[in-house]
Each structure stands twice: as C-alpha cells, then as structure tokens.
Coordinates of C-alpha atoms and ligand atoms in Angstrom, one line a residue:
X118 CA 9.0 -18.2 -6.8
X119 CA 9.1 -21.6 -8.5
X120 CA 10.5 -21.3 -13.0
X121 CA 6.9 -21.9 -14.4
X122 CA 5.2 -19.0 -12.4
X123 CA 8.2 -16.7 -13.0
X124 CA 7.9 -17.1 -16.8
X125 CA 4.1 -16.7 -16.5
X126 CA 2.8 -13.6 -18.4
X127 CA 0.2 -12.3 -16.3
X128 CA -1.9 -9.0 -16.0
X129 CA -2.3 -7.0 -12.8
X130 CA -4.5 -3.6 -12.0
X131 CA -3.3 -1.5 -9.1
X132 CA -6.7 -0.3 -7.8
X133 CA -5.8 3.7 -6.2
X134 CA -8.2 6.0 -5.1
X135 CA -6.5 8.5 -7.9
X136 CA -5.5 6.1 -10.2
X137 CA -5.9 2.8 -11.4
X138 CA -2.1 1.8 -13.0
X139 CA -2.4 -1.7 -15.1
X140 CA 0.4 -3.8 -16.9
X141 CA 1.1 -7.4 -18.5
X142 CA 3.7 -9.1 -18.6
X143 CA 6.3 -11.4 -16.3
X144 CA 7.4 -8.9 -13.9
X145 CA 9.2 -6.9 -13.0
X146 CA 11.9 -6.8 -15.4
X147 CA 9.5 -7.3 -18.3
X148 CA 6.4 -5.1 -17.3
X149 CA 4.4 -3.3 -20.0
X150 CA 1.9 -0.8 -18.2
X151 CA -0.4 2.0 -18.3
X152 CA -2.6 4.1 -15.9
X153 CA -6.0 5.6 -16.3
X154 CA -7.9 8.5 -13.7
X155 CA -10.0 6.2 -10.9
X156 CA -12.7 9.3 -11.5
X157 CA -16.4 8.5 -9.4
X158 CA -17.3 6.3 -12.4
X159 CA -16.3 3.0 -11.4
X160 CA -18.3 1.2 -14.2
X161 CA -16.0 3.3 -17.0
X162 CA -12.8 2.5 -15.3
X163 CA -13.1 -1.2 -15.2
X164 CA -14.2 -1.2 -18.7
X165 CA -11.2 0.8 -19.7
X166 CA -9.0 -1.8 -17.5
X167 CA -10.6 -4.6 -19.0
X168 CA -10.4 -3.2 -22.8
X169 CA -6.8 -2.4 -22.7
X170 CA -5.9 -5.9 -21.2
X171 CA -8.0 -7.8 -23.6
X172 CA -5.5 -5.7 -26.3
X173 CA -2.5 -6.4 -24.5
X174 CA -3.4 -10.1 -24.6
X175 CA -3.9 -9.9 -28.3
X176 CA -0.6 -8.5 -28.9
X177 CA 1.4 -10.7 -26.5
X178 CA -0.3 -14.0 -25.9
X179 CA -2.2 -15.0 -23.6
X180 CA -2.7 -14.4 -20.2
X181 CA -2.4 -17.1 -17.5
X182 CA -3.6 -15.2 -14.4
X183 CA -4.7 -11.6 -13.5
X184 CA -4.1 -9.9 -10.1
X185 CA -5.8 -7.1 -8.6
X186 CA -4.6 -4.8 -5.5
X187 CA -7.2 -2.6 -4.7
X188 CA -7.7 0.5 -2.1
X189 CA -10.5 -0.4 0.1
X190 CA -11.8 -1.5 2.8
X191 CA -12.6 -4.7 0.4
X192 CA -14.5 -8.0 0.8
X193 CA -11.7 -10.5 0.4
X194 CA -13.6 -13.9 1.9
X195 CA -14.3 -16.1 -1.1
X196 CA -17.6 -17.2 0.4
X197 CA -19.2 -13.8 0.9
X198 CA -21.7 -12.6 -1.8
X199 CA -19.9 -9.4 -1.8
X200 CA -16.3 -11.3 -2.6
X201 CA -14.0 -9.1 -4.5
X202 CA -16.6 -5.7 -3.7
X203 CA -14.8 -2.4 -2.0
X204 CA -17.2 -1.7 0.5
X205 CA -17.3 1.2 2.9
X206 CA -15.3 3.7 1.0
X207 CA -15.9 7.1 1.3
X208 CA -14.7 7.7 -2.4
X209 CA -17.3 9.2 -4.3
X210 CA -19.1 6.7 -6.3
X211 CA -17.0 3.5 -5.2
X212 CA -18.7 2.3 -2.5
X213 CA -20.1 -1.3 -3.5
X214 CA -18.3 -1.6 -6.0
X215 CA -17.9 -5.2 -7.7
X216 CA -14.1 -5.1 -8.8
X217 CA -13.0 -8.7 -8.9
X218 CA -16.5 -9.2 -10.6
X219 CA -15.8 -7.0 -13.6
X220 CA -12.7 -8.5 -14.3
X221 CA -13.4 -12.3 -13.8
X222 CA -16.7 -11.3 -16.1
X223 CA -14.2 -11.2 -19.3
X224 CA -11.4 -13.5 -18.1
X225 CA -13.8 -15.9 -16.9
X226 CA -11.3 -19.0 -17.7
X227 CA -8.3 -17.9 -15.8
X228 CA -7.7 -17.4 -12.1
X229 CA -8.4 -13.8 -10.5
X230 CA -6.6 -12.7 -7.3
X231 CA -8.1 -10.0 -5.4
X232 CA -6.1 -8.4 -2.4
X233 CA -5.9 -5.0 -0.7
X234 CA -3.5 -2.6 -2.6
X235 CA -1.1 -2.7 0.8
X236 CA -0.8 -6.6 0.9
X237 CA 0.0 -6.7 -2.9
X238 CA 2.8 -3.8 -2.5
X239 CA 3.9 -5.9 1.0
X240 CA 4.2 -9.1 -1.6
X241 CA 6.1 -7.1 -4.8
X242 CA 8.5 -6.6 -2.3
X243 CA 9.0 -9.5 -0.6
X244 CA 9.8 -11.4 -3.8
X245 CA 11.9 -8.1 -5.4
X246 CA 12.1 -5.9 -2.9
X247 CA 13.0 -4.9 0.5
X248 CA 10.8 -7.6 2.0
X249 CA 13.3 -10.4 0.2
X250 CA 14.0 -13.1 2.6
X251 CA 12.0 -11.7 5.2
X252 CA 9.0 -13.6 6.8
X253 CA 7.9 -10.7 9.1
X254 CA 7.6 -7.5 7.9
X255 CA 4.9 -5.0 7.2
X256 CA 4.7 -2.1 4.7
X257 CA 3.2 0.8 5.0
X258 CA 1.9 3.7 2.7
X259 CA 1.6 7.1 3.0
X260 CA -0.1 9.1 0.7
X261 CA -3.8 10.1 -0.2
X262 CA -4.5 7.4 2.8
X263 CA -2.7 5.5 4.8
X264 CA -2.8 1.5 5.1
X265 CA -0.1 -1.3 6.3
X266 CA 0.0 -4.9 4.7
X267 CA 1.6 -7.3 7.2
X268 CA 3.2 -10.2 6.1
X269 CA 3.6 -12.6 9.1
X270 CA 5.0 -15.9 8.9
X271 CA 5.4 -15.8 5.0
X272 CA 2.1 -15.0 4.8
X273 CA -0.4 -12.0 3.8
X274 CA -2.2 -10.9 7.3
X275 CA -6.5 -10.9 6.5
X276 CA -8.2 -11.9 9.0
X277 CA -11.6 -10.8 10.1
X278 CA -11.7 -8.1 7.3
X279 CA -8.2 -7.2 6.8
X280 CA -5.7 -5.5 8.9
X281 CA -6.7 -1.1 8.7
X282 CA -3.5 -0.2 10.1
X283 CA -3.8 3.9 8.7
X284 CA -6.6 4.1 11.1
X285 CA -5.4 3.0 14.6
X286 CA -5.9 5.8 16.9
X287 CA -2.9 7.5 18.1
X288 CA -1.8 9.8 21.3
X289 CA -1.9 13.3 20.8
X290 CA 0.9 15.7 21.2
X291 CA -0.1 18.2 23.8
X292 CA -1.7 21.1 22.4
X293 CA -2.1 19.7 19.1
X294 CA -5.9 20.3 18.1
X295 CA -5.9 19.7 13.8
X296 CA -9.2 17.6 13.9
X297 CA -7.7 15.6 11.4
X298 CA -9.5 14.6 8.0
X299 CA -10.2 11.0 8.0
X300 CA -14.3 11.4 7.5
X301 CA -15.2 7.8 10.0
X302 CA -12.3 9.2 13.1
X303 CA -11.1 13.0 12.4
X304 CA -7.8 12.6 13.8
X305 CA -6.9 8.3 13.2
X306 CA -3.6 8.2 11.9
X307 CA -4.6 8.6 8.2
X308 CA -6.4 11.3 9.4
X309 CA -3.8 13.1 11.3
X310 CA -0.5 12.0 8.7
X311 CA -2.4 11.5 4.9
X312 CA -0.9 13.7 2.3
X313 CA -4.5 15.7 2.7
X314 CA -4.0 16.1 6.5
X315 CA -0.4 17.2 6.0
X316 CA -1.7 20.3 3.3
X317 CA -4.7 20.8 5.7
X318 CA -2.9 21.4 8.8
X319 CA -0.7 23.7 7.7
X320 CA -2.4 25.4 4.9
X321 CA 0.3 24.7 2.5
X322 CA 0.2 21.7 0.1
X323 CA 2.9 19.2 1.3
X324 CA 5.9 19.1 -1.4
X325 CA 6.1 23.1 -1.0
X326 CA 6.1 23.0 3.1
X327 CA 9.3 24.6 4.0
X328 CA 12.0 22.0 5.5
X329 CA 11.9 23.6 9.6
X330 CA 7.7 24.0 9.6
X331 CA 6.6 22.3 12.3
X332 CA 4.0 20.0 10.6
X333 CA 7.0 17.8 9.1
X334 CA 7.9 17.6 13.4
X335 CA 4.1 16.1 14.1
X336 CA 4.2 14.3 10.6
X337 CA 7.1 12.4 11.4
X338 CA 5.9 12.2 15.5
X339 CA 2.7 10.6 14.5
X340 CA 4.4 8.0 12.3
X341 CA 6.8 7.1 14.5
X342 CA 4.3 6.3 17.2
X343 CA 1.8 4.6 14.6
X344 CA 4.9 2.5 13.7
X345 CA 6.3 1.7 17.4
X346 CA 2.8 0.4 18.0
X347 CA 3.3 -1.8 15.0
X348 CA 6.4 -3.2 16.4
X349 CA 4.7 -4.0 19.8
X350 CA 1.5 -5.7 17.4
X351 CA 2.9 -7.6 15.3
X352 CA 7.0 -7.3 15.7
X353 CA 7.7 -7.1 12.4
X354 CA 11.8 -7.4 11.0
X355 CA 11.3 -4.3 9.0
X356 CA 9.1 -1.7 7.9
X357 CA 8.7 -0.6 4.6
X358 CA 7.5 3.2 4.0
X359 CA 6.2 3.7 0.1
X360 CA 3.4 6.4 -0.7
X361 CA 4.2 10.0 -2.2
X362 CA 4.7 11.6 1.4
X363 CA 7.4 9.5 2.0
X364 CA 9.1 11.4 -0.8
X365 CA 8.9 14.3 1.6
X366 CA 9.1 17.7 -0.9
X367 CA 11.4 20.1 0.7
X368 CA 12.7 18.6 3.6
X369 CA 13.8 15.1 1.8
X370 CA 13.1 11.9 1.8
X371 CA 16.6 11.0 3.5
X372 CA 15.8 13.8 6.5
X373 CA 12.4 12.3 6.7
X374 CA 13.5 8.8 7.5
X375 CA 15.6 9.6 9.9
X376 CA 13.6 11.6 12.2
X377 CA 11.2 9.3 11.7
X378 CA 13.7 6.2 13.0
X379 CA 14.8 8.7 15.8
X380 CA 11.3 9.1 16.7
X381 CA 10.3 5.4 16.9
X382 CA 13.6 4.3 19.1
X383 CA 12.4 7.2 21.9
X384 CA 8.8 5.9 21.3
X385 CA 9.5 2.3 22.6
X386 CA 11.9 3.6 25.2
X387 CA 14.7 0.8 24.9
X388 CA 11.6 -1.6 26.1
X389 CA 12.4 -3.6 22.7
X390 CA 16.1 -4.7 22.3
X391 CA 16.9 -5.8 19.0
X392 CA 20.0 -4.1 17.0
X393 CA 17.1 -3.6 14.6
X394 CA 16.2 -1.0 17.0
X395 CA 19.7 0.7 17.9
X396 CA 22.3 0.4 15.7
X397 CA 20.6 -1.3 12.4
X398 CA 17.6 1.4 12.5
X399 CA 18.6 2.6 9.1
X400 CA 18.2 -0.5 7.8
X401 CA 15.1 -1.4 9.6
X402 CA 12.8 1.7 8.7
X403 CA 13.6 1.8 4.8
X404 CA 11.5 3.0 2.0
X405 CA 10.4 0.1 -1.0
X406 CA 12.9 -1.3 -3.0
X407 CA 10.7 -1.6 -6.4
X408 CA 9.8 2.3 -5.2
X409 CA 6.5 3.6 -6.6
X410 CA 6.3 -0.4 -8.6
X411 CA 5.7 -2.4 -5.6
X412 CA 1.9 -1.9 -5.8
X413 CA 1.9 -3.0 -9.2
X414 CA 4.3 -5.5 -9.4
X415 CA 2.8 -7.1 -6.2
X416 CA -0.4 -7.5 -8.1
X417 CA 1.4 -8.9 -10.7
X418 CA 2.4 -11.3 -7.6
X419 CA -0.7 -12.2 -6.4
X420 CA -1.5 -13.8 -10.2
X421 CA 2.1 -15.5 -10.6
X422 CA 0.6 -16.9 -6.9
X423 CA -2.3 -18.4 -8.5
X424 CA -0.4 -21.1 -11.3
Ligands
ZN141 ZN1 -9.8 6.8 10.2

C-alpha cells in the first residue's frame, strides 16, 4: 500500500449479523473502535454507526474514506438500484436493507466502499496478515455463518453476485441425518458446520462440547471437504480459517486445525501435489494473522483502497 493511503485516517464498519464493530483511524496499528448490537432495527444501528463516526471525526480530523464489510448476500454492482442493499438475508428485519446508502447519506463528499464482510477480512489480511504476499488465497469464516472471500490474482473474487462459498453443498457421511440449519438448504455447509449447527447437533452449545464427542469428528469432516473442494475451484496458496468456531472451546484451536489439515490431505487423495499439501499443511491451513481484527481492519482496507 502506497505512503499517502497508509497515513490516510479512514473509518470502517464491520457489518455482522450479531454485531456491527466500527473504528477510525490508519490501521491497524493506530485503530480507535467500538461495537454496537446489529439488533432487527437496521435503521437504529446505522444511525448509531453514523453518529459515533461523525464524533470520531470531530475529535481526530477528518476522514478521507469510509469502508464497509458487510454480512450478506449484498448488492455490490455499482449500476444496480439496489447498490450497497443486503438483500436476501434471512436476519430478522435486514433484508433490503440500504447500508452503503445510509452512510454515503452523511459522508456524502468522501468515497464509500462497500464489500462483503469475507472479502474485506480476505483483504486486512493480505496487506497485515496471513494473506501478505500472496496473490491466491481465500479465507474463510466460521461462526454464526459461514462465507469464503477469494482473492485471485491480487484481486477480490465478485462476480455474478459474489462468491457464497458457506453454502456449497457437501457429501454426507454415511448415516449422518442432522438436517442442518441453514433456512434456504438444511444441510449446505453453513448449515451442517455454523456455530448454530454445531450446538444443534449435539444439543450442547459449542465451547462446552467435550474434546472426543463426535460432532468436533463431522465438524472438522465437513470442513475439510468444503475446503478440498475449494482447492480444486479455485487453488488457492492458503486458506485462512477466522470465525469464533475456529477457536474450538474444549478441544482447541491447535487440535482443531490439525484434524482439519489431516482431513483435507485424505479428501484430495494425493490427486493435488504441492508441498502445500504434504509437508507444508501447517502452514497452508492457518487461522488469521490480525485474529478476530481482520474483518475490521480489512474494511478499513477497502477505504485506504479508495485514495
Ligand atoms: Zn445454505
């Protein structure tokens, strides 16, 4: 990233489905934040957003550009009358919702970016993060939902819509019958590996399940396929896990990764041979550098992007 945008104070808003975490500043060594409850009142929230920055700008100076990451699915093509809207969501109260809109309304005079919340945490770590120097990689979170941000070629993956990664349909282990929770496909991969799918199938809410239960063995199957397929798609250099499940409560985040690397490498069968597959798996499966920052500090990327 070039001196001038690097110096640039900026504001960004992490758009979550629980939370909406907002901060000013040049990133990420100088990042001033705060977080307010999404709630099913989307017209409050923004407000609140939009308050607290317009006071951040009055006690720091001015802001030069404002990105926003935001769950979804969103509306990203600039042309579309519904540019900037989350769309089919089925968050109470969010669907339609004109984000980018309520932002650009009170900082009409500066630029305002508007990506998903997966490509923004895929770009706060490729210029701080895990991602650095990499051209093709993809993260990945895990958590209320599921989504992937792909960056291919140096660039943010969009597309038709944008990539849905969390809801690719997976195979099913024999015997497995959890209907999964995702409310458009039951059992997708968000709806077979979300945080919500991992209390639901076994009936005990995930950072209590005990390290041997079986649902961390399907958790960490399911993943692992969802991720080999990934690697045939769009053969990325490394995959970044964030999201609170990758934290993995009793069993560990450390234990987690692994199985999960195991998992992939007897998935693709030694079909794929790269040492990024064999030997340098622990390097290639790895959780985010700027941890539970890189959605924030990626949106805080896609306005130092704009100057
Ligand atoms: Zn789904």
């Amino acid at each position: 990233m070039n001196k001038k945008r690097k110096d640039a104070l900026v504001g960004g808003i992490e758009a979550g489905g629980t939370k909406f975490v907002c901060a000013v500043g040049t990133c990420p060594q100088d990042l001033h934040r705060t977080e307010f409850s999404s709630g099913d009142n989307p017209e409050q929230v923004l407000a609140e957003v939009t308050n607290w920055l317009v006071e951040q700008q009055r006690e720091r100076g001015t802001l030069q550009a404002i990105g926003i990451g935001s769950f979804g699915p969103v509306d990203l093509h600039k042309d579309s009358p519904t540019y900037g809207y989350i769309t089919s969501t089925p968050k109470s109260g969010w669907r339609n919702t004109d984000i980018h809109g309520a932002v650009k309304k009170i900082f009409a005079d500066i630029p305002v970016a508007f990506d998903t919340d997966v490509n923004a945490a895929a770009l706060g770590e490729y210029y701080w993060g895990n991602g650095a120097g990499l051209q093709d990689f993809v993260y990945v979170t895990i958590g209320t939902g599921i989504g992937a941000g792909g960056m291919v070629g140096g660039r943010l993956l969009h597309g038709l819509v944008h990539p849905e990664m969390g809801h690719m349909l997976l195979p099913r282990i024999p015997g497995d019958r959890f209907a999964g929770v995702c409310p458009f496909h039951g059992a997708c991969w968000e709806g077979l590996c979300s945080g919500p799918a991992l209390s639901a199938r076994s009936g005990i809410p995930a950072e209590l399940l005990p390290p041997e239960h079986e649902s961390w063995a399907m958790e960490t199957h399911y993943i692992a396929s969802a991720i080999a397929n990934i690697v045939c798609v769009l053969s990325p250099r490394r995959v970044i896990i964030g999201g609170s499940v990758r934290k993995a409560g009793r069993l560990g985040s450390e234990r987690f990764f692994q199985m999960i690397r195991e998992k992939v490498q007897l998935a693709l069968h030694e079909y794929i041979v790269s040492p990024a597959l064999k030997e340098e798996v622990g390097s290639f499966i790895v959780p985010p550098l700027l941890g539970d920052d890189a959605g924030i500090c990626g949106a805080m990327a896609l306005a130092q992007q704009e100057l």
